[in-house]
């Protein structure tokens, strides 16, 4: 396995691979890898001949009061995990190599990013799309794999890929969960013990809504109520958002959730914001 730091070297390497006819797969990550990331690597390995995992904590997707400095990092462990999974290249550039100090160009999506995380994290998706576009240009993938846990991110990246004609197939990987249902996330490590005990309620509450949906409940308010009931008492303001949206447009479903829907929520614990979602079809 090769570790590449220099964007130019990465691009040359990818170009040579493309010319040799290899199908390139990319798994973009911010590191501190867990089983969820590794499951994306396994998908990429099935889909491609040569797999690059990018490891870059992207500052432009963090707001000024967010956890950029506290975002967990462990480069050596990440490399060991990648090596064990058969990743071909870990691309881990430094921030000044990715962003020129006077950079002024960003990628912006205007519609799918209006609600959910886009509403509570202004500028977040501008940072995500900009870095993903840059990573696509540097690694030249045929296929790129992203987790379904970041459901809005996945849909926004698909839209960017379509609208900007990137010749990249976007594949979504299912959410992987801990034994108690907590969606795997690098941020889980920063949960204090009390928050970690409460965290399983996120998925339990989504499952409660799914049970109601499967029993025929389509009233949006009733589905929301099921989630809130199961979440129970959290500190005031802890629920950043809880939305029942159309799975494709990400617009609120109105009174009735008849089309395939996504129920998405974000809960703020001390110093850690967790997101989760469930798709009901
Ligand atoms: O999902 C993530 O880890 C990040 O948002 C991504 C896609 C790697 C961009 O920095």
PDB file of C-alpha atoms and ligand atoms in Angstrom:
ATOM      1  CA  UNK A   1       0.000   0.000   0.000  1.00  0.00           C
ATOM      2  CA  UNK A   2       1.246   3.430  -0.898  1.00  0.00           C
ATOM      3  CA  UNK A   3       0.698   6.616   1.135  1.00  0.00           C
ATOM      4  CA  UNK A   4       0.556   9.732  -1.004  1.00  0.00           C
ATOM      5  CA  UNK A   5       0.603  13.249   0.448  1.00  0.00           C
ATOM      6  CA  UNK A   6       1.207  15.348  -2.622  1.00  0.00           C
ATOM      7  CA  UNK A   7      -1.918  16.119  -4.716  1.00  0.00           C
ATOM      8  CA  UNK A   8       0.111  16.334  -7.906  1.00  0.00           C
ATOM      9  CA  UNK A   9       1.659  12.920  -7.294  1.00  0.00           C
ATOM     10  CA  UNK A  10      -1.831  11.525  -6.599  1.00  0.00           C
ATOM     11  CA  UNK A  11      -3.175  12.909  -9.858  1.00  0.00           C
ATOM     12  CA  UNK A  12      -0.225  11.563 -11.885  1.00  0.00           C
ATOM     13  CA  UNK A  13      -0.635   8.157 -10.300  1.00  0.00           C
ATOM     14  CA  UNK A  14      -4.383   8.110 -11.010  1.00  0.00           C
ATOM     15  CA  UNK A  15      -3.811   9.273 -14.582  1.00  0.00           C
ATOM     16  CA  UNK A  16      -1.341   6.453 -15.181  1.00  0.00           C
ATOM     17  CA  UNK A  17      -3.797   3.933 -13.709  1.00  0.00           C
ATOM     18  CA  UNK A  18      -6.591   5.210 -15.926  1.00  0.00           C
ATOM     19  CA  UNK A  19      -4.381   4.964 -18.988  1.00  0.00           C
ATOM     20  CA  UNK A  20      -3.573   1.378 -18.079  1.00  0.00           C
ATOM     21  CA  UNK A  21      -7.328   0.674 -18.257  1.00  0.00           C
ATOM     22  CA  UNK A  22      -7.819   0.051 -14.529  1.00  0.00           C
ATOM     23  CA  UNK A  23     -11.146   0.975 -12.958  1.00  0.00           C
ATOM     24  CA  UNK A  24     -10.495   3.330 -10.058  1.00  0.00           C
ATOM     25  CA  UNK A  25     -12.578   3.277  -6.889  1.00  0.00           C
ATOM     26  CA  UNK A  26     -12.409   6.017  -4.255  1.00  0.00           C
ATOM     27  CA  UNK A  27     -13.615   6.109  -0.665  1.00  0.00           C
ATOM     28  CA  UNK A  28     -13.454   9.691   0.625  1.00  0.00           C
ATOM     29  CA  UNK A  29     -13.130   9.881   4.428  1.00  0.00           C
ATOM     30  CA  UNK A  30     -12.011  12.192   7.189  1.00  0.00           C
ATOM     31  CA  UNK A  31     -10.146   9.334   8.875  1.00  0.00           C
ATOM     32  CA  UNK A  32     -10.441   7.786  12.332  1.00  0.00           C
ATOM     33  CA  UNK A  33     -11.742   4.801  10.449  1.00  0.00           C
ATOM     34  CA  UNK A  34     -14.284   2.354  11.812  1.00  0.00           C
ATOM     35  CA  UNK A  35     -16.034  -0.715  10.504  1.00  0.00           C
ATOM     36  CA  UNK A  36     -18.494   1.518   8.575  1.00  0.00           C
ATOM     37  CA  UNK A  37     -15.648   3.001   6.514  1.00  0.00           C
ATOM     38  CA  UNK A  38     -14.146  -0.443   5.989  1.00  0.00           C
ATOM     39  CA  UNK A  39     -17.471  -1.694   4.644  1.00  0.00           C
ATOM     40  CA  UNK A  40     -17.268   1.119   2.051  1.00  0.00           C
ATOM     41  CA  UNK A  41     -13.755  -0.015   1.144  1.00  0.00           C
ATOM     42  CA  UNK A  42     -15.082  -3.545   0.592  1.00  0.00           C
ATOM     43  CA  UNK A  43     -17.753  -2.169  -1.751  1.00  0.00           C
ATOM     44  CA  UNK A  44     -15.101  -0.170  -3.621  1.00  0.00           C
ATOM     45  CA  UNK A  45     -12.942  -3.268  -3.961  1.00  0.00           C
ATOM     46  CA  UNK A  46     -15.843  -5.162  -5.512  1.00  0.00           C
ATOM     47  CA  UNK A  47     -16.538  -2.303  -7.919  1.00  0.00           C
ATOM     48  CA  UNK A  48     -13.003  -1.337  -8.950  1.00  0.00           C
ATOM     49  CA  UNK A  49      -9.526  -2.708  -9.700  1.00  0.00           C
ATOM     50  CA  UNK A  50      -7.589  -0.071  -7.797  1.00  0.00           C
ATOM     51  CA  UNK A  51      -8.868   1.523  -4.581  1.00  0.00           C
ATOM     52  CA  UNK A  52      -7.848   4.871  -3.130  1.00  0.00           C
ATOM     53  CA  UNK A  53      -8.998   5.906   0.338  1.00  0.00           C
ATOM     54  CA  UNK A  54      -8.722   9.622   0.933  1.00  0.00           C
ATOM     55  CA  UNK A  55      -8.063  10.762   4.435  1.00  0.00           C
ATOM     56  CA  UNK A  56      -8.497  14.488   4.926  1.00  0.00           C
ATOM     57  CA  UNK A  57     -10.218  16.413   7.719  1.00  0.00           C
ATOM     58  CA  UNK A  58     -11.657  19.115   5.516  1.00  0.00           C
ATOM     59  CA  UNK A  59     -11.698  22.468   7.334  1.00  0.00           C
ATOM     60  CA  UNK A  60     -14.096  24.171   4.915  1.00  0.00           C
ATOM     61  CA  UNK A  61     -17.017  21.941   5.959  1.00  0.00           C
ATOM     62  CA  UNK A  62     -16.755  22.861   9.653  1.00  0.00           C
ATOM     63  CA  UNK A  63     -18.433  25.991  11.021  1.00  0.00           C
ATOM     64  CA  UNK A  64     -16.458  28.330  13.307  1.00  0.00           C
ATOM     65  CA  UNK A  65     -18.050  26.838  16.450  1.00  0.00           C
ATOM     66  CA  UNK A  66     -17.857  23.216  15.309  1.00  0.00           C
ATOM     67  CA  UNK A  67     -15.511  20.406  16.285  1.00  0.00           C
ATOM     68  CA  UNK A  68     -12.689  20.712  13.731  1.00  0.00           C
ATOM     69  CA  UNK A  69     -10.005  20.754  16.432  1.00  0.00           C
ATOM     70  CA  UNK A  70     -11.631  17.942  18.390  1.00  0.00           C
ATOM     71  CA  UNK A  71     -12.276  15.729  15.380  1.00  0.00           C
ATOM     72  CA  UNK A  72     -10.538  12.437  16.257  1.00  0.00           C
ATOM     73  CA  UNK A  73      -7.429  11.504  14.286  1.00  0.00           C
ATOM     74  CA  UNK A  74      -5.163   8.433  14.249  1.00  0.00           C
ATOM     75  CA  UNK A  75      -3.176   8.291  11.056  1.00  0.00           C
ATOM     76  CA  UNK A  76      -1.076   5.203  11.843  1.00  0.00           C
ATOM     77  CA  UNK A  77      -4.078   3.139  12.881  1.00  0.00           C
ATOM     78  CA  UNK A  78      -5.997   4.267   9.786  1.00  0.00           C
ATOM     79  CA  UNK A  79      -3.112   3.194   7.538  1.00  0.00           C
ATOM     80  CA  UNK A  80      -2.864  -0.201   9.255  1.00  0.00           C
ATOM     81  CA  UNK A  81      -6.613  -0.772   8.756  1.00  0.00           C
ATOM     82  CA  UNK A  82      -6.385   0.235   5.093  1.00  0.00           C
ATOM     83  CA  UNK A  83      -3.436  -2.055   4.518  1.00  0.00           C
ATOM     84  CA  UNK A  84      -5.334  -4.964   6.083  1.00  0.00           C
ATOM     85  CA  UNK A  85      -8.338  -4.262   3.794  1.00  0.00           C
ATOM     86  CA  UNK A  86      -6.194  -4.237   0.662  1.00  0.00           C
ATOM     87  CA  UNK A  87      -6.493  -0.505  -0.089  1.00  0.00           C
ATOM     88  CA  UNK A  88      -3.970   0.390  -2.821  1.00  0.00           C
ATOM     89  CA  UNK A  89      -3.382   4.039  -1.949  1.00  0.00           C
ATOM     90  CA  UNK A  90      -4.089   6.208   1.083  1.00  0.00           C
ATOM     91  CA  UNK A  91      -4.220   9.787  -0.105  1.00  0.00           C
ATOM     92  CA  UNK A  92      -3.673  12.051   2.899  1.00  0.00           C
ATOM     93  CA  UNK A  93      -2.867  15.593   1.806  1.00  0.00           C
ATOM     94  CA  UNK A  94      -2.191  18.513   4.163  1.00  0.00           C
ATOM     95  CA  UNK A  95      -4.622  21.452   4.162  1.00  0.00           C
ATOM     96  CA  UNK A  96      -2.271  23.968   2.468  1.00  0.00           C
ATOM     97  CA  UNK A  97      -1.719  21.476  -0.353  1.00  0.00           C
ATOM     98  CA  UNK A  98      -5.472  21.161  -0.895  1.00  0.00           C
ATOM     99  CA  UNK A  99      -6.489  24.809  -0.542  1.00  0.00           C
ATOM    100  CA  UNK A 100      -4.357  27.630  -1.906  1.00  0.00           C
ATOM    101  CA  UNK A 101      -4.248  30.396   0.727  1.00  0.00           C
ATOM    102  CA  UNK A 102      -6.122  32.705  -1.656  1.00  0.00           C
ATOM    103  CA  UNK A 103      -8.604  30.141  -3.027  1.00  0.00           C
ATOM    104  CA  UNK A 104     -11.910  31.694  -4.055  1.00  0.00           C
ATOM    105  CA  UNK A 105     -13.833  28.996  -5.931  1.00  0.00           C
ATOM    106  CA  UNK A 106     -16.423  26.764  -4.247  1.00  0.00           C
ATOM    107  CA  UNK A 107     -19.127  24.331  -5.359  1.00  0.00           C
ATOM    108  CA  UNK A 108     -22.618  25.212  -4.139  1.00  0.00           C
ATOM    109  CA  UNK A 109     -25.916  23.320  -4.359  1.00  0.00           C
ATOM    110  CA  UNK A 110     -28.993  25.427  -3.781  1.00  0.00           C
ATOM    111  CA  UNK A 111     -32.021  23.206  -3.252  1.00  0.00           C
ATOM    112  CA  UNK A 112     -31.250  19.871  -1.602  1.00  0.00           C
ATOM    113  CA  UNK A 113     -29.112  21.687   0.965  1.00  0.00           C
ATOM    114  CA  UNK A 114     -31.872  24.023   2.199  1.00  0.00           C
ATOM    115  CA  UNK A 115     -33.054  21.821   5.068  1.00  0.00           C
ATOM    116  CA  UNK A 116     -31.710  19.238   7.530  1.00  0.00           C
ATOM    117  CA  UNK A 117     -27.946  19.627   8.097  1.00  0.00           C
ATOM    118  CA  UNK A 118     -27.840  22.355   5.461  1.00  0.00           C
ATOM    119  CA  UNK A 119     -30.120  24.537   7.597  1.00  0.00           C
ATOM    120  CA  UNK A 120     -28.311  23.960  10.875  1.00  0.00           C
ATOM    121  CA  UNK A 121     -24.755  23.985   9.466  1.00  0.00           C
ATOM    122  CA  UNK A 122     -24.536  26.946   7.070  1.00  0.00           C
ATOM    123  CA  UNK A 123     -21.700  26.496   4.591  1.00  0.00           C
ATOM    124  CA  UNK A 124     -21.236  22.824   5.474  1.00  0.00           C
ATOM    125  CA  UNK A 125     -22.272  21.402   2.113  1.00  0.00           C
ATOM    126  CA  UNK A 126     -20.363  24.075   0.227  1.00  0.00           C
ATOM    127  CA  UNK A 127     -17.261  22.730   1.971  1.00  0.00           C
ATOM    128  CA  UNK A 128     -18.215  19.093   1.353  1.00  0.00           C
ATOM    129  CA  UNK A 129     -18.962  19.576  -2.341  1.00  0.00           C
ATOM    130  CA  UNK A 130     -15.860  21.651  -2.925  1.00  0.00           C
ATOM    131  CA  UNK A 131     -13.573  19.081  -1.370  1.00  0.00           C
ATOM    132  CA  UNK A 132     -15.309  16.134  -3.025  1.00  0.00           C
ATOM    133  CA  UNK A 133     -14.997  17.841  -6.422  1.00  0.00           C
ATOM    134  CA  UNK A 134     -11.304  18.424  -5.736  1.00  0.00           C
ATOM    135  CA  UNK A 135     -10.818  14.826  -4.600  1.00  0.00           C
ATOM    136  CA  UNK A 136     -12.538  13.599  -7.758  1.00  0.00           C
ATOM    137  CA  UNK A 137     -10.158  15.712  -9.850  1.00  0.00           C
ATOM    138  CA  UNK A 138      -7.147  14.402  -7.964  1.00  0.00           C
ATOM    139  CA  UNK A 139      -8.041  10.713  -7.823  1.00  0.00           C
ATOM    140  CA  UNK A 140      -9.990  10.413 -11.122  1.00  0.00           C
ATOM    141  CA  UNK A 141     -12.394   7.729  -9.895  1.00  0.00           C
ATOM    142  CA  UNK A 142     -14.757   5.654 -12.005  1.00  0.00           C
ATOM    143  CA  UNK A 143     -16.710   4.899  -8.859  1.00  0.00           C
ATOM    144  CA  UNK A 144     -16.876   6.639  -5.469  1.00  0.00           C
ATOM    145  CA  UNK A 145     -18.480   5.164  -2.346  1.00  0.00           C
ATOM    146  CA  UNK A 146     -20.181   7.197   0.415  1.00  0.00           C
ATOM    147  CA  UNK A 147     -22.088   6.083   3.506  1.00  0.00           C
ATOM    148  CA  UNK A 148     -25.898   6.282   3.778  1.00  0.00           C
ATOM    149  CA  UNK A 149     -25.543   7.615   7.318  1.00  0.00           C
ATOM    150  CA  UNK A 150     -24.885  11.011   5.766  1.00  0.00           C
ATOM    151  CA  UNK A 151     -28.062  10.668   3.719  1.00  0.00           C
ATOM    152  CA  UNK A 152     -28.294  14.315   2.698  1.00  0.00           C
ATOM    153  CA  UNK A 153     -24.599  14.406   1.815  1.00  0.00           C
ATOM    154  CA  UNK A 154     -24.993  11.363  -0.430  1.00  0.00           C
ATOM    155  CA  UNK A 155     -27.918  12.918  -2.287  1.00  0.00           C
ATOM    156  CA  UNK A 156     -26.167  16.273  -2.650  1.00  0.00           C
ATOM    157  CA  UNK A 157     -23.008  14.604  -3.994  1.00  0.00           C
ATOM    158  CA  UNK A 158     -25.105  12.628  -6.487  1.00  0.00           C
ATOM    159  CA  UNK A 159     -26.684  15.890  -7.627  1.00  0.00           C
ATOM    160  CA  UNK A 160     -23.298  17.592  -8.015  1.00  0.00           C
ATOM    161  CA  UNK A 161     -21.951  14.629  -9.964  1.00  0.00           C
ATOM    162  CA  UNK A 162     -24.927  14.760 -12.311  1.00  0.00           C
ATOM    163  CA  UNK A 163     -25.101  18.533 -12.688  1.00  0.00           C
ATOM    164  CA  UNK A 164     -21.356  19.044 -13.182  1.00  0.00           C
ATOM    165  CA  UNK A 165     -20.992  15.939 -15.393  1.00  0.00           C
ATOM    166  CA  UNK A 166     -18.362  14.184 -13.347  1.00  0.00           C
ATOM    167  CA  UNK A 167     -17.861  10.793 -15.028  1.00  0.00           C
ATOM    168  CA  UNK A 168     -18.136   9.066 -11.662  1.00  0.00           C
ATOM    169  CA  UNK A 169     -20.634   6.463 -10.478  1.00  0.00           C
ATOM    170  CA  UNK A 170     -21.752   7.244  -6.926  1.00  0.00           C
ATOM    171  CA  UNK A 171     -22.504   4.212  -4.766  1.00  0.00           C
ATOM    172  CA  UNK A 172     -24.140   4.381  -1.334  1.00  0.00           C
ATOM    173  CA  UNK A 173     -23.075   1.972   1.403  1.00  0.00           C
ATOM    174  CA  UNK A 174     -25.580   0.898   4.093  1.00  0.00           C
ATOM    175  CA  UNK A 175     -25.327   2.291   7.619  1.00  0.00           C
ATOM    176  CA  UNK A 176     -23.358   0.043   9.949  1.00  0.00           C
ATOM    177  CA  UNK A 177     -24.437   0.022  13.593  1.00  0.00           C
ATOM    178  CA  UNK A 178     -22.964  -0.899  16.948  1.00  0.00           C
ATOM    179  CA  UNK A 179     -24.631  -3.824  18.767  1.00  0.00           C
ATOM    180  CA  UNK A 180     -26.969  -1.364  20.541  1.00  0.00           C
ATOM    181  CA  UNK A 181     -28.021   0.290  17.291  1.00  0.00           C
ATOM    182  CA  UNK A 182     -25.876   3.430  17.440  1.00  0.00           C
ATOM    183  CA  UNK A 183     -24.798   4.313  13.901  1.00  0.00           C
ATOM    184  CA  UNK A 184     -21.026   3.985  13.563  1.00  0.00           C
ATOM    185  CA  UNK A 185     -19.334   7.364  13.439  1.00  0.00           C
ATOM    186  CA  UNK A 186     -15.862   8.667  14.171  1.00  0.00           C
ATOM    187  CA  UNK A 187     -17.520  11.205  16.465  1.00  0.00           C
ATOM    188  CA  UNK A 188     -18.933   8.496  18.806  1.00  0.00           C
ATOM    189  CA  UNK A 189     -15.539   8.421  20.480  1.00  0.00           C
ATOM    190  CA  UNK A 190     -16.136  11.955  21.805  1.00  0.00           C
ATOM    191  CA  UNK A 191     -19.448  11.093  23.528  1.00  0.00           C
ATOM    192  CA  UNK A 192     -19.299  11.298  27.308  1.00  0.00           C
ATOM    193  CA  UNK A 193     -20.563   8.149  29.124  1.00  0.00           C
ATOM    194  CA  UNK A 194     -24.013   9.607  29.885  1.00  0.00           C
ATOM    195  CA  UNK A 195     -24.540  10.630  26.250  1.00  0.00           C
ATOM    196  CA  UNK A 196     -23.292   7.254  25.019  1.00  0.00           C
ATOM    197  CA  UNK A 197     -25.963   5.581  27.178  1.00  0.00           C
ATOM    198  CA  UNK A 198     -28.681   7.760  25.625  1.00  0.00           C
ATOM    199  CA  UNK A 199     -27.367   7.531  22.036  1.00  0.00           C
ATOM    200  CA  UNK A 200     -29.144   4.220  21.169  1.00  0.00           C
ATOM    201  CA  UNK A 201     -32.444   6.078  21.479  1.00  0.00           C
ATOM    202  CA  UNK A 202     -31.825   7.759  18.127  1.00  0.00           C
ATOM    203  CA  UNK A 203     -32.121   4.508  16.200  1.00  0.00           C
ATOM    204  CA  UNK A 204     -34.797   3.130  18.546  1.00  0.00           C
ATOM    205  CA  UNK A 205     -36.910   6.192  17.800  1.00  0.00           C
ATOM    206  CA  UNK A 206     -36.459   5.764  14.037  1.00  0.00           C
ATOM    207  CA  UNK A 207     -37.409   2.092  14.371  1.00  0.00           C
ATOM    208  CA  UNK A 208     -40.554   3.083  16.283  1.00  0.00           C
ATOM    209  CA  UNK A 209     -41.567   5.278  13.344  1.00  0.00           C
ATOM    210  CA  UNK A 210     -40.810   2.430  10.939  1.00  0.00           C
ATOM    211  CA  UNK A 211     -43.042   0.079  12.937  1.00  0.00           C
ATOM    212  CA  UNK A 212     -45.869   2.623  12.743  1.00  0.00           C
ATOM    213  CA  UNK A 213     -45.269   3.157   9.015  1.00  0.00           C
ATOM    214  CA  UNK A 214     -45.318  -0.586   8.378  1.00  0.00           C
ATOM    215  CA  UNK A 215     -48.625  -0.753  10.245  1.00  0.00           C
ATOM    216  CA  UNK A 216     -50.019   1.777   7.754  1.00  0.00           C
ATOM    217  CA  UNK A 217     -49.420   5.093   9.524  1.00  0.00           C
ATOM    218  CA  UNK A 218     -48.827   7.801   6.899  1.00  0.00           C
ATOM    219  CA  UNK A 219     -49.635  10.967   8.852  1.00  0.00           C
ATOM    220  CA  UNK A 220     -46.418  12.918   9.033  1.00  0.00           C
ATOM    221  CA  UNK A 221     -47.224  14.426  12.436  1.00  0.00           C
ATOM    222  CA  UNK A 222     -47.951  10.984  13.888  1.00  0.00           C
ATOM    223  CA  UNK A 223     -44.660   9.579  12.572  1.00  0.00           C
ATOM    224  CA  UNK A 224     -42.765  12.521  14.078  1.00  0.00           C
ATOM    225  CA  UNK A 225     -44.602  12.007  17.343  1.00  0.00           C
ATOM    226  CA  UNK A 226     -43.521   8.355  17.480  1.00  0.00           C
ATOM    227  CA  UNK A 227     -39.900   9.421  17.094  1.00  0.00           C
ATOM    228  CA  UNK A 228     -40.146  12.136  19.754  1.00  0.00           C
ATOM    229  CA  UNK A 229     -41.948   9.824  22.202  1.00  0.00           C
ATOM    230  CA  UNK A 230     -39.195   7.221  21.907  1.00  0.00           C
ATOM    231  CA  UNK A 231     -36.415   9.787  22.122  1.00  0.00           C
ATOM    232  CA  UNK A 232     -37.951  10.784  25.440  1.00  0.00           C
ATOM    233  CA  UNK A 233     -36.478  13.494  27.633  1.00  0.00           C
ATOM    234  CA  UNK A 234     -33.311  14.951  26.266  1.00  0.00           C
ATOM    235  CA  UNK A 235     -31.925  18.281  27.378  1.00  0.00           C
ATOM    236  CA  UNK A 236     -33.873  21.268  25.968  1.00  0.00           C
ATOM    237  CA  UNK A 237     -32.859  22.062  22.395  1.00  0.00           C
ATOM    238  CA  UNK A 238     -30.942  18.812  22.056  1.00  0.00           C
ATOM    239  CA  UNK A 239     -32.966  17.776  19.002  1.00  0.00           C
ATOM    240  CA  UNK A 240     -31.390  19.920  16.325  1.00  0.00           C
ATOM    241  CA  UNK A 241     -33.850  18.650  13.735  1.00  0.00           C
ATOM    242  CA  UNK A 242     -36.279  15.837  13.144  1.00  0.00           C
ATOM    243  CA  UNK A 243     -37.727  15.788   9.646  1.00  0.00           C
ATOM    244  CA  UNK A 244     -39.881  13.459   7.586  1.00  0.00           C
ATOM    245  CA  UNK A 245     -38.918  14.290   4.013  1.00  0.00           C
ATOM    246  CA  UNK A 246     -39.405  12.994   0.498  1.00  0.00           C
ATOM    247  CA  UNK A 247     -36.477  10.644  -0.063  1.00  0.00           C
ATOM    248  CA  UNK A 248     -35.623  12.160  -3.450  1.00  0.00           C
ATOM    249  CA  UNK A 249     -36.322  15.892  -3.128  1.00  0.00           C
ATOM    250  CA  UNK A 250     -35.616  16.127   0.615  1.00  0.00           C
ATOM    251  CA  UNK A 251     -38.648  18.408   0.851  1.00  0.00           C
ATOM    252  CA  UNK A 252     -41.009  18.009   3.784  1.00  0.00           C
ATOM    253  CA  UNK A 253     -43.689  15.459   2.911  1.00  0.00           C
ATOM    254  CA  UNK A 254     -46.471  17.728   4.064  1.00  0.00           C
ATOM    255  CA  UNK A 255     -49.300  16.108   5.976  1.00  0.00           C
ATOM    256  CA  UNK A 256     -48.920  12.644   4.509  1.00  0.00           C
ATOM    257  CA  UNK A 257     -45.803  10.558   3.953  1.00  0.00           C
ATOM    258  CA  UNK A 258     -46.971   8.633   0.890  1.00  0.00           C
ATOM    259  CA  UNK A 259     -43.874   8.583  -1.347  1.00  0.00           C
ATOM    260  CA  UNK A 260     -40.707   6.837  -0.119  1.00  0.00           C
ATOM    261  CA  UNK A 261     -39.615   8.927   2.819  1.00  0.00           C
ATOM    262  CA  UNK A 262     -36.513   9.596   4.775  1.00  0.00           C
ATOM    263  CA  UNK A 263     -36.804  10.304   8.464  1.00  0.00           C
ATOM    264  CA  UNK A 264     -33.675  12.148   9.491  1.00  0.00           C
ATOM    265  CA  UNK A 265     -32.646  13.552  12.822  1.00  0.00           C
ATOM    266  CA  UNK A 266     -29.724  15.304  14.442  1.00  0.00           C
ATOM    267  CA  UNK A 267     -29.203  15.421  18.189  1.00  0.00           C
ATOM    268  CA  UNK A 268     -26.711  17.649  19.926  1.00  0.00           C
ATOM    269  CA  UNK A 269     -24.938  16.031  22.870  1.00  0.00           C
ATOM    270  CA  UNK A 270     -22.318  17.952  24.839  1.00  0.00           C
ATOM    271  CA  UNK A 271     -19.606  18.646  22.257  1.00  0.00           C
ATOM    272  CA  UNK A 272     -20.882  16.015  19.803  1.00  0.00           C
ATOM    273  CA  UNK A 273     -23.672  16.202  17.283  1.00  0.00           C
ATOM    274  CA  UNK A 274     -24.998  12.843  16.060  1.00  0.00           C
ATOM    275  CA  UNK A 275     -27.123  12.257  12.986  1.00  0.00           C
ATOM    276  CA  UNK A 276     -29.097   9.208  11.934  1.00  0.00           C
ATOM    277  CA  UNK A 277     -31.813   8.344   9.438  1.00  0.00           C
ATOM    278  CA  UNK A 278     -34.075   5.635   8.176  1.00  0.00           C
ATOM    279  CA  UNK A 279     -35.601   5.210   4.724  1.00  0.00           C
ATOM    280  CA  UNK A 280     -39.211   4.019   4.553  1.00  0.00           C
ATOM    281  CA  UNK A 281     -40.376   2.709   1.235  1.00  0.00           C
TER     282      UNK A 281
HETATM  283  O1  LIG B   1     -18.391  12.066   4.962  1.00  0.00           O
HETATM  284  C1  LIG B   1     -17.253  12.516   5.177  1.00  0.00           C
HETATM  285  O2  LIG B   1     -16.428  11.928   5.857  1.00  0.00           O
HETATM  286  C2  LIG B   1     -16.874  13.860   4.556  1.00  0.00           C
HETATM  287  O3  LIG B   1     -17.947  14.735   4.543  1.00  0.00           O
HETATM  288  C3  LIG B   1     -16.265  13.735   3.152  1.00  0.00           C
HETATM  289  C4  LIG B   1     -17.262  13.183   2.151  1.00  0.00           C
HETATM  290  C5  LIG B   1     -15.047  12.826   3.199  1.00  0.00           C
HETATM  291  C6  LIG B   1     -15.816  15.105   2.650  1.00  0.00           C
HETATM  292  O4  LIG B   1     -14.872  15.673   3.485  1.00  0.00           O
END
